[in-house]
PDB file of C-alpha atoms in Angstrom:
ATOM      1  CA  GLN A 211     -18.056 -40.406-117.584  1.00 40.00           C
ATOM      2  CA  HIS A 212     -15.487 -37.771-118.608  1.00 38.00           C
ATOM      3  CA  SER A 213     -15.533 -35.925-122.077  1.00 40.00           C
ATOM      4  CA  MET A 214     -13.245 -32.750-122.848  1.00 40.00           C
ATOM      5  CA  THR A 215     -14.740 -29.232-123.557  1.00 41.00           C
ATOM      6  CA  SER A 216     -13.050 -26.236-125.229  1.00 41.00           C
ATOM      7  CA  THR A 217     -13.101 -23.173-122.370  1.00 42.00           C
ATOM      8  CA  VAL A 218     -11.745 -19.903-123.621  1.00 41.00           C
ATOM      9  CA  VAL A 219      -9.824 -17.610-120.860  1.00 40.00           C
ATOM     10  CA  THR A 220      -8.567 -14.350-121.271  1.00 40.00           C
ATOM     11  CA  ALA A 221      -5.126 -13.743-122.290  1.00 38.00           C
ATOM     12  CA  ASP A 222      -3.133 -10.641-123.089  1.00 39.00           C
ATOM     13  CA  ALA A 223      -2.279 -10.564-126.746  1.00 36.00           C
ATOM     14  CA  ALA A 224       1.232 -10.753-126.449  1.00 38.00           C
ATOM     15  CA  GLU A 225       1.164 -13.679-125.047  1.00 39.00           C
ATOM     16  CA  THR A 226      -0.396 -15.020-127.928  1.00 37.00           C
ATOM     17  CA  ASP A 227       2.200 -17.679-129.343  1.00 41.00           C
ATOM     18  CA  ALA A 228       3.206 -19.072-126.304  1.00 42.00           C
ATOM     19  CA  LEU A 229      -0.342 -19.620-125.100  1.00 38.00           C
ATOM     20  CA  LEU A 230      -1.223 -21.577-128.723  1.00 38.00           C
ATOM     21  CA  ARG A 231       1.632 -23.688-128.565  1.00 42.00           C
ATOM     22  CA  ASP A 232       0.696 -24.555-124.875  1.00 43.00           C
ATOM     23  CA  SER A 233      -3.058 -24.872-125.408  1.00 45.00           C
ATOM     24  CA  GLY A 234      -4.567 -28.184-126.161  1.00 39.00           C
ATOM     25  CA  VAL A 235      -6.190 -26.855-129.206  1.00 47.00           C
ATOM     26  CA  ASN A 236      -4.036 -25.543-132.370  1.00 57.00           C
ATOM     27  CA  VAL A 237      -6.583 -22.394-132.702  1.00 61.00           C
ATOM     28  CA  LEU A 238      -5.113 -20.898-135.848  1.00 66.00           C
ATOM     29  CA  GLU A 239      -4.992 -24.406-137.395  1.00 74.00           C
ATOM     30  CA  GLU A 240      -8.992 -23.895-136.751  1.00 74.00           C
ATOM     31  CA  LEU A 241      -9.320 -21.072-138.197  1.00 75.00           C
ATOM     32  CA  GLU A 242      -7.478 -21.142-141.049  1.00 81.00           C
ATOM     33  CA  GLU A 243      -9.301 -24.628-142.122  1.00 85.00           C
ATOM     34  CA  LEU A 244     -12.594 -22.576-141.553  1.00 83.00           C
ATOM     35  CA  LYS A 245     -11.271 -19.545-143.727  1.00 86.00           C
ATOM     36  CA  ASN A 246      -9.984 -22.442-145.965  1.00 89.00           C
ATOM     37  CA  ASP A 247     -13.616 -24.261-146.028  1.00 90.00           C
ATOM     38  CA  ASN A 248     -15.381 -20.688-146.958  1.00 88.00           C
ATOM     39  CA  ILE A 249     -17.033 -20.814-143.533  1.00 88.00           C
ATOM     40  CA  ILE A 250     -15.520 -17.861-141.868  1.00 85.00           C
ATOM     41  CA  ARG A 251     -14.043 -14.503-143.582  1.00 85.00           C
ATOM     42  CA  THR A 252     -11.804 -12.226-142.564  1.00 83.00           C
ATOM     43  CA  LEU A 253     -12.297  -8.912-143.219  1.00 82.00           C
ATOM     44  CA  TYR A 254      -9.984  -5.217-143.252  1.00 79.00           C
ATOM     45  CA  LEU A 255     -11.498  -3.139-140.391  1.00 73.00           C
ATOM     46  CA  ASP A 256      -9.304  -0.307-140.149  1.00 69.00           C
ATOM     47  CA  GLY A 257      -5.170   0.040-138.853  1.00 65.00           C
ATOM     48  CA  ASP A 258      -4.345  -3.333-138.017  1.00 65.00           C
ATOM     49  CA  ASP A 259      -7.366  -4.667-137.100  1.00 69.00           C
ATOM     50  CA  VAL A 260      -9.385  -7.026-138.369  1.00 74.00           C
ATOM     51  CA  GLY A 261     -13.129  -9.020-137.835  1.00 74.00           C
ATOM     52  CA  VAL A 262     -14.229 -12.452-138.214  1.00 76.00           C
ATOM     53  CA  MET A 263     -17.637 -12.677-139.978  1.00 79.00           C
ATOM     54  CA  GLU A 264     -18.903 -15.874-141.156  1.00 82.00           C
ATOM     55  CA  THR A 265     -19.578 -15.873-144.574  1.00 88.00           C
ATOM     56  CA  GLN A 266     -23.224 -16.756-144.957  1.00 87.00           C
ATOM     57  CA  THR A 267     -23.495 -13.583-142.996  1.00 82.00           C
ATOM     58  CA  TYR A 268     -21.615 -11.859-145.069  1.00 87.00           C
ATOM     59  CA  VAL A 269     -22.983 -13.187-147.998  1.00 90.00           C
ATOM     60  CA  GLN A 270     -26.485 -12.359-146.639  1.00 87.00           C
ATOM     61  CA  ALA A 271     -25.389  -8.717-146.090  1.00 85.00           C
ATOM     62  CA  VAL A 272     -23.540  -8.289-150.259  1.00 89.00           C
ATOM     63  CA  TRP A 273     -27.004  -9.334-151.207  1.00 88.00           C
ATOM     64  CA  ASP A 274     -28.992  -7.040-148.903  1.00 85.00           C
ATOM     65  CA  ALA A 275     -26.924  -3.749-149.811  1.00 84.00           C
ATOM     66  CA  MET A 276     -27.204  -4.381-153.313  1.00 85.00           C
ATOM     67  CA  ASN A 277     -30.954  -4.906-153.315  1.00 83.00           C
ATOM     68  CA  ASP A 278     -30.898  -1.486-151.414  1.00 78.00           C
ATOM     69  CA  ASP A 279     -29.125   0.161-153.903  1.00 71.00           C
ATOM     70  CA  GLN A 280     -30.648  -1.507-156.735  1.00 71.00           C
ATOM     71  CA  ARG A 281     -34.470   0.167-155.201  1.00 69.00           C
ATOM     72  CA  LYS A 282     -33.146   3.676-155.091  1.00 67.00           C
ATOM     73  CA  ASP A 283     -31.895   3.844-158.472  1.00 65.00           C
ATOM     74  CA  GLY A 284     -33.543   0.915-160.737  1.00 63.00           C
ATOM     75  CA  ASP A 285     -30.861  -0.238-162.594  1.00 66.00           C
ATOM     76  CA  ASP A 286     -30.387  -4.462-162.042  1.00 70.00           C
ATOM     77  CA  THR A 287     -26.849  -4.206-163.906  1.00 73.00           C
ATOM     78  CA  GLY A 288     -25.170  -5.105-160.460  1.00 84.00           C
ATOM     79  CA  VAL A 289     -26.801  -8.462-159.997  1.00 89.00           C
ATOM     80  CA  GLU A 290     -24.847 -10.267-162.779  1.00 90.00           C
ATOM     81  CA  ILE A 291     -21.945  -9.252-161.523  1.00 93.00           C
ATOM     82  CA  VAL A 292     -22.708  -9.758-157.498  1.00 94.00           C
ATOM     83  CA  ASN A 293     -23.486 -12.938-158.719  1.00 93.00           C
ATOM     84  CA  ASP A 294     -20.069 -13.750-160.145  1.00 95.00           C
ATOM     85  CA  PHE A 295     -18.766 -12.235-156.597  1.00 96.00           C
ATOM     86  CA  ILE A 296     -20.574 -14.157-154.566  1.00 95.00           C
ATOM     87  CA  LYS A 297     -19.566 -17.411-156.900  1.00 95.00           C
ATOM     88  CA  GLY A 298     -15.804 -16.511-156.333  1.00 96.00           C
ATOM     89  CA  LEU A 299     -15.963 -16.380-152.409  1.00 95.00           C
ATOM     90  CA  LYS A 300     -15.434 -19.964-152.670  1.00 93.00           C
ATOM     91  CA  ILE A 301     -11.812 -19.454-153.659  1.00 95.00           C
ATOM     92  CA  TRP A 302     -10.598 -16.176-152.560  1.00 95.00           C
ATOM     93  CA  THR A 303     -10.778 -16.873-149.007  1.00 93.00           C
ATOM     94  CA  LYS A 304      -7.781 -14.459-148.294  1.00 92.00           C
ATOM     95  CA  ILE A 305      -8.414 -11.193-146.270  1.00 91.00           C
ATOM     96  CA  ALA A 306      -7.517  -9.278-150.043  1.00 94.00           C
ATOM     97  CA  VAL A 307      -8.024 -10.319-153.414  1.00 96.00           C
ATOM     98  CA  ASP A 308      -5.829  -9.281-156.203  1.00 95.00           C
ATOM     99  CA  GLU A 309      -6.811  -8.372-160.390  1.00 95.00           C
ATOM    100  CA  ASN A 310      -5.205 -11.554-161.145  1.00 95.00           C
ATOM    101  CA  ALA A 311      -7.270 -13.489-158.902  1.00 96.00           C
ATOM    102  CA  LEU A 312     -10.531 -11.418-159.971  1.00 96.00           C
ATOM    103  CA  LYS A 313      -9.494 -12.359-163.763  1.00 95.00           C
ATOM    104  CA  SER A 314     -10.693 -16.093-162.582  1.00 94.00           C
ATOM    105  CA  ILE A 315     -14.340 -15.309-162.347  1.00 95.00           C
ATOM    106  CA  PHE A 316     -14.930 -12.143-164.401  1.00 94.00           C
ATOM    107  CA  ALA A 317     -14.651 -12.087-168.242  1.00 91.00           C
ATOM    108  CA  PRO A 318     -11.600  -9.277-169.584  1.00 91.00           C
ATOM    109  CA  GLN A 319     -14.196  -7.202-170.990  1.00 93.00           C
ATOM    110  CA  ARG A 320     -16.728  -6.824-167.794  1.00 92.00           C
ATOM    111  CA  LEU A 321     -13.259  -6.666-165.212  1.00 95.00           C
ATOM    112  CA  SER A 322     -12.770  -3.431-165.215  1.00 95.00           C
ATOM    113  CA  LEU A 323     -16.617  -2.804-164.953  1.00 94.00           C
ATOM    114  CA  SER A 324     -17.297  -5.393-162.233  1.00 95.00           C
ATOM    115  CA  ILE A 325     -14.223  -4.187-160.062  1.00 96.00           C
ATOM    116  CA  ASP A 326     -15.469  -0.069-160.224  1.00 95.00           C
ATOM    117  CA  TYR A 327     -18.987  -1.296-159.282  1.00 93.00           C
ATOM    118  CA  LEU A 328     -17.861  -3.623-156.332  1.00 94.00           C
ATOM    119  CA  VAL A 329     -15.484  -0.369-155.211  1.00 93.00           C
ATOM    120  CA  LYS A 330     -18.526   1.805-155.994  1.00 90.00           C
ATOM    121  CA  GLN A 331     -21.095  -0.393-153.600  1.00 89.00           C
ATOM    122  CA  GLY A 332     -18.556  -0.712-151.020  1.00 89.00           C
ATOM    123  CA  PHE A 333     -17.463  -4.581-151.215  1.00 92.00           C
ATOM    124  CA  LEU A 334     -13.962  -4.056-152.537  1.00 93.00           C
ATOM    125  CA  ARG A 335     -12.122  -1.824-150.826  1.00 91.00           C
ATOM    126  CA  PRO A 336      -8.473  -1.018-152.621  1.00 92.00           C
ATOM    127  CA  LYS A 337      -5.521  -1.605-150.844  1.00 90.00           C
ATOM    128  CA  HIS A 338      -2.574   0.817-151.390  1.00 87.00           C
ATOM    129  CA  SER A 339       0.886  -0.134-151.821  1.00 80.00           C
ATOM    130  CA  LEU A 340       4.203   1.789-152.179  1.00 78.00           C
ATOM    131  CA  HIS A 341       5.280  -0.281-155.389  1.00 81.00           C
ATOM    132  CA  GLU A 342       4.533   1.476-158.596  1.00 77.00           C
ATOM    133  CA  HIS A 343       4.022  -1.654-160.252  1.00 81.00           C
ATOM    134  CA  ALA A 344       2.506  -4.041-157.631  1.00 88.00           C
ATOM    135  CA  VAL A 345      -0.920  -5.972-159.119  1.00 92.00           C
ATOM    136  CA  PRO A 346      -3.681  -3.572-158.296  1.00 93.00           C
ATOM    137  CA  THR A 347      -5.490  -5.769-154.941  1.00 95.00           C
ATOM    138  CA  TYR A 348      -8.821  -5.198-152.497  1.00 95.00           C
ATOM    139  CA  TYR A 349      -9.678  -5.890-149.458  1.00 93.00           C
ATOM    140  CA  PHE A 350     -13.316  -7.757-148.843  1.00 93.00           C
ATOM    141  CA  SER A 351     -15.707  -5.357-147.509  1.00 88.00           C
ATOM    142  CA  LEU A 352     -18.884  -4.483-146.549  1.00 84.00           C
ATOM    143  CA  PRO A 353     -20.500  -0.435-147.414  1.00 80.00           C
ATOM    144  CA  THR A 354     -22.317  -1.172-143.570  1.00 71.00           C
ATOM    145  CA  LEU A 355     -18.676  -1.749-142.378  1.00 70.00           C
ATOM    146  CA  GLY A 356     -18.960   1.048-139.661  1.00 70.00           C
ATOM    147  CA  LYS A 357     -21.385  -0.341-138.228  1.00 72.00           C
ATOM    148  CA  CYS A 358     -20.467  -3.420-138.103  1.00 73.00           C
ATOM    149  CA  LEU A 359     -17.113  -2.492-136.651  1.00 73.00           C
ATOM    150  CA  LYS A 360     -19.650  -0.728-133.689  1.00 79.00           C
ATOM    151  CA  GLU A 361     -20.728  -4.213-133.338  1.00 81.00           C
ATOM    152  CA  ILE A 362     -17.900  -5.596-133.375  1.00 80.00           C
ATOM    153  CA  GLN A 363     -16.486  -3.173-130.646  1.00 82.00           C
ATOM    154  CA  LYS A 364     -19.705  -3.787-128.509  1.00 87.00           C
ATOM    155  CA  GLY A 365     -19.421  -7.273-128.671  1.00 86.00           C
ATOM    156  CA  ARG A 366     -15.779  -7.710-127.653  1.00 85.00           C
ATOM    157  CA  PHE A 367     -16.606  -5.847-124.945  1.00 87.00           C
ATOM    158  CA  GLY A 368     -19.475  -7.925-123.349  1.00 89.00           C
ATOM    159  CA  ILE A 369     -17.429 -11.241-123.870  1.00 86.00           C
ATOM    160  CA  LEU A 370     -14.436  -9.512-122.324  1.00 87.00           C
ATOM    161  CA  ARG A 371     -16.856  -8.040-119.430  1.00 87.00           C
ATOM    162  CA  ARG A 372     -18.011 -11.515-119.029  1.00 86.00           C
ATOM    163  CA  LEU A 373     -15.054 -13.428-118.659  1.00 85.00           C
ATOM    164  CA  LYS A 374     -13.579 -10.724-116.034  1.00 84.00           C
ATOM    165  CA  MET A 375     -16.609 -11.067-114.001  1.00 85.00           C
ATOM    166  CA  SER A 376     -16.779 -15.258-113.965  1.00 82.00           C
ATOM    167  CA  TYR A 377     -14.643 -17.214-111.583  1.00 77.00           C
ATOM    168  CA  ARG A 378     -10.682 -17.520-112.501  1.00 77.00           C
ATOM    169  CA  LYS A 379     -11.567 -15.333-115.984  1.00 79.00           C
ATOM    170  CA  GLU A 380     -12.788 -18.397-117.663  1.00 80.00           C
ATOM    171  CA  LEU A 381     -16.097 -19.888-119.615  1.00 81.00           C
ATOM    172  CA  SER A 382     -16.907 -22.736-122.055  1.00 82.00           C
ATOM    173  CA  ARG A 383     -16.760 -21.623-125.148  1.00 83.00           C
ATOM    174  CA  GLU A 384     -20.247 -23.263-126.025  1.00 84.00           C
ATOM    175  CA  VAL A 385     -21.623 -20.662-122.948  1.00 85.00           C
ATOM    176  CA  LEU A 386     -20.376 -17.621-124.355  1.00 86.00           C
ATOM    177  CA  GLU A 387     -20.762 -18.580-128.144  1.00 86.00           C
ATOM    178  CA  ARG A 388     -24.498 -18.770-126.736  1.00 88.00           C
ATOM    179  CA  GLY A 389     -24.478 -15.405-125.627  1.00 88.00           C
ATOM    180  CA  LYS A 390     -25.928 -12.298-127.137  1.00 90.00           C
ATOM    181  CA  TYR A 391     -23.700  -9.316-126.497  1.00 87.00           C
ATOM    182  CA  SER A 392     -24.709  -7.310-129.928  1.00 86.00           C
ATOM    183  CA  GLU A 393     -26.543  -7.501-133.422  1.00 80.00           C
ATOM    184  CA  MET A 394     -23.784 -10.586-134.052  1.00 78.00           C
ATOM    185  CA  THR A 395     -24.378 -14.113-133.264  1.00 81.00           C
ATOM    186  CA  GLY A 396     -21.745 -14.844-130.120  1.00 84.00           C
ATOM    187  CA  ALA A 397     -19.716 -17.374-131.985  1.00 82.00           C
ATOM    188  CA  PHE A 398     -18.898 -14.657-134.399  1.00 78.00           C
ATOM    189  CA  HIS A 399     -17.343 -12.573-131.522  1.00 81.00           C
ATOM    190  CA  VAL A 400     -15.486 -15.830-129.731  1.00 84.00           C
ATOM    191  CA  ARG A 401     -13.970 -16.122-133.365  1.00 79.00           C
ATOM    192  CA  ASP A 402     -12.947 -12.715-133.581  1.00 78.00           C
ATOM    193  CA  LEU A 403     -11.417 -12.243-129.930  1.00 81.00           C
ATOM    194  CA  ILE A 404      -9.208 -15.806-130.466  1.00 77.00           C
ATOM    195  CA  THR A 405      -8.058 -14.056-134.011  1.00 70.00           C
ATOM    196  CA  ARG A 406      -6.938 -10.745-132.315  1.00 71.00           C
ATOM    197  CA  GLY A 407      -5.398 -12.893-129.579  1.00 70.00           C
ATOM    198  CA  VAL A 408      -7.272 -11.564-126.864  1.00 77.00           C
ATOM    199  CA  VAL A 409      -8.333 -14.939-125.628  1.00 78.00           C
ATOM    200  CA  ARG A 410      -7.181 -18.579-125.752  1.00 74.00           C
ATOM    201  CA  LEU A 411      -8.853 -21.690-125.719  1.00 74.00           C
ATOM    202  CA  PHE A 412      -7.673 -24.568-123.660  1.00 72.00           C
ATOM    203  CA  ASP A 413      -9.220 -28.151-123.068  1.00 70.00           C
ATOM    204  CA  THR A 414     -10.712 -29.445-119.624  1.00 66.00           C
ATOM    205  CA  PRO A 415     -12.127 -32.406-117.862  1.00 63.00           C
ATOM    206  CA  SER A 416     -15.765 -32.144-117.394  1.00 55.00           C
ATOM    207  CA  ARG A 417     -18.235 -34.442-115.821  1.00 37.00           C
ATOM    208  CA  GLN A 418     -21.557 -34.585-118.628  1.00 30.00           C
TER     209      GLN A 418
END
């Protein structure tokens, strides 16, 4: 019996658009749907670099960081703010959120305090704008993003090395996602590389 199985292959970033058009899988559409459903999140890393993280992992990292800070300071004022912040993630599905969108969750009298807390804790990162009257906008982030960046880079290297060493430089997506390349999941790293246009997907007949 024949079935279709997704296969990941290496690709040059400059070829991304053409490769995606030729692919049997609309990767960008798939990723956009996952973001809109709040299953994954795009995090700004540095320069033009972004990373893709499962929302569940991001939420857990936010709570872990808040709990660590709470143990140090003995201050629980951030619990309510973080609670509301987590609720807002369901509607804030882009890489950044502006102040107007934050108002949909935080009450006006608590907005400034909440933003200051989230920025101080490293959950939001101000986005600089050249426009004087631009609405303040913030990237989603993590206080441990420096460590995350190292793990992301480690995972990227691990997957690409594995692909380059494989026959025809291709492997099934399932096999790659089961692999261990860093402290993060293999599925995370595969999505990250797809988003960056470093790898592409295509369907191939496979006997099951």
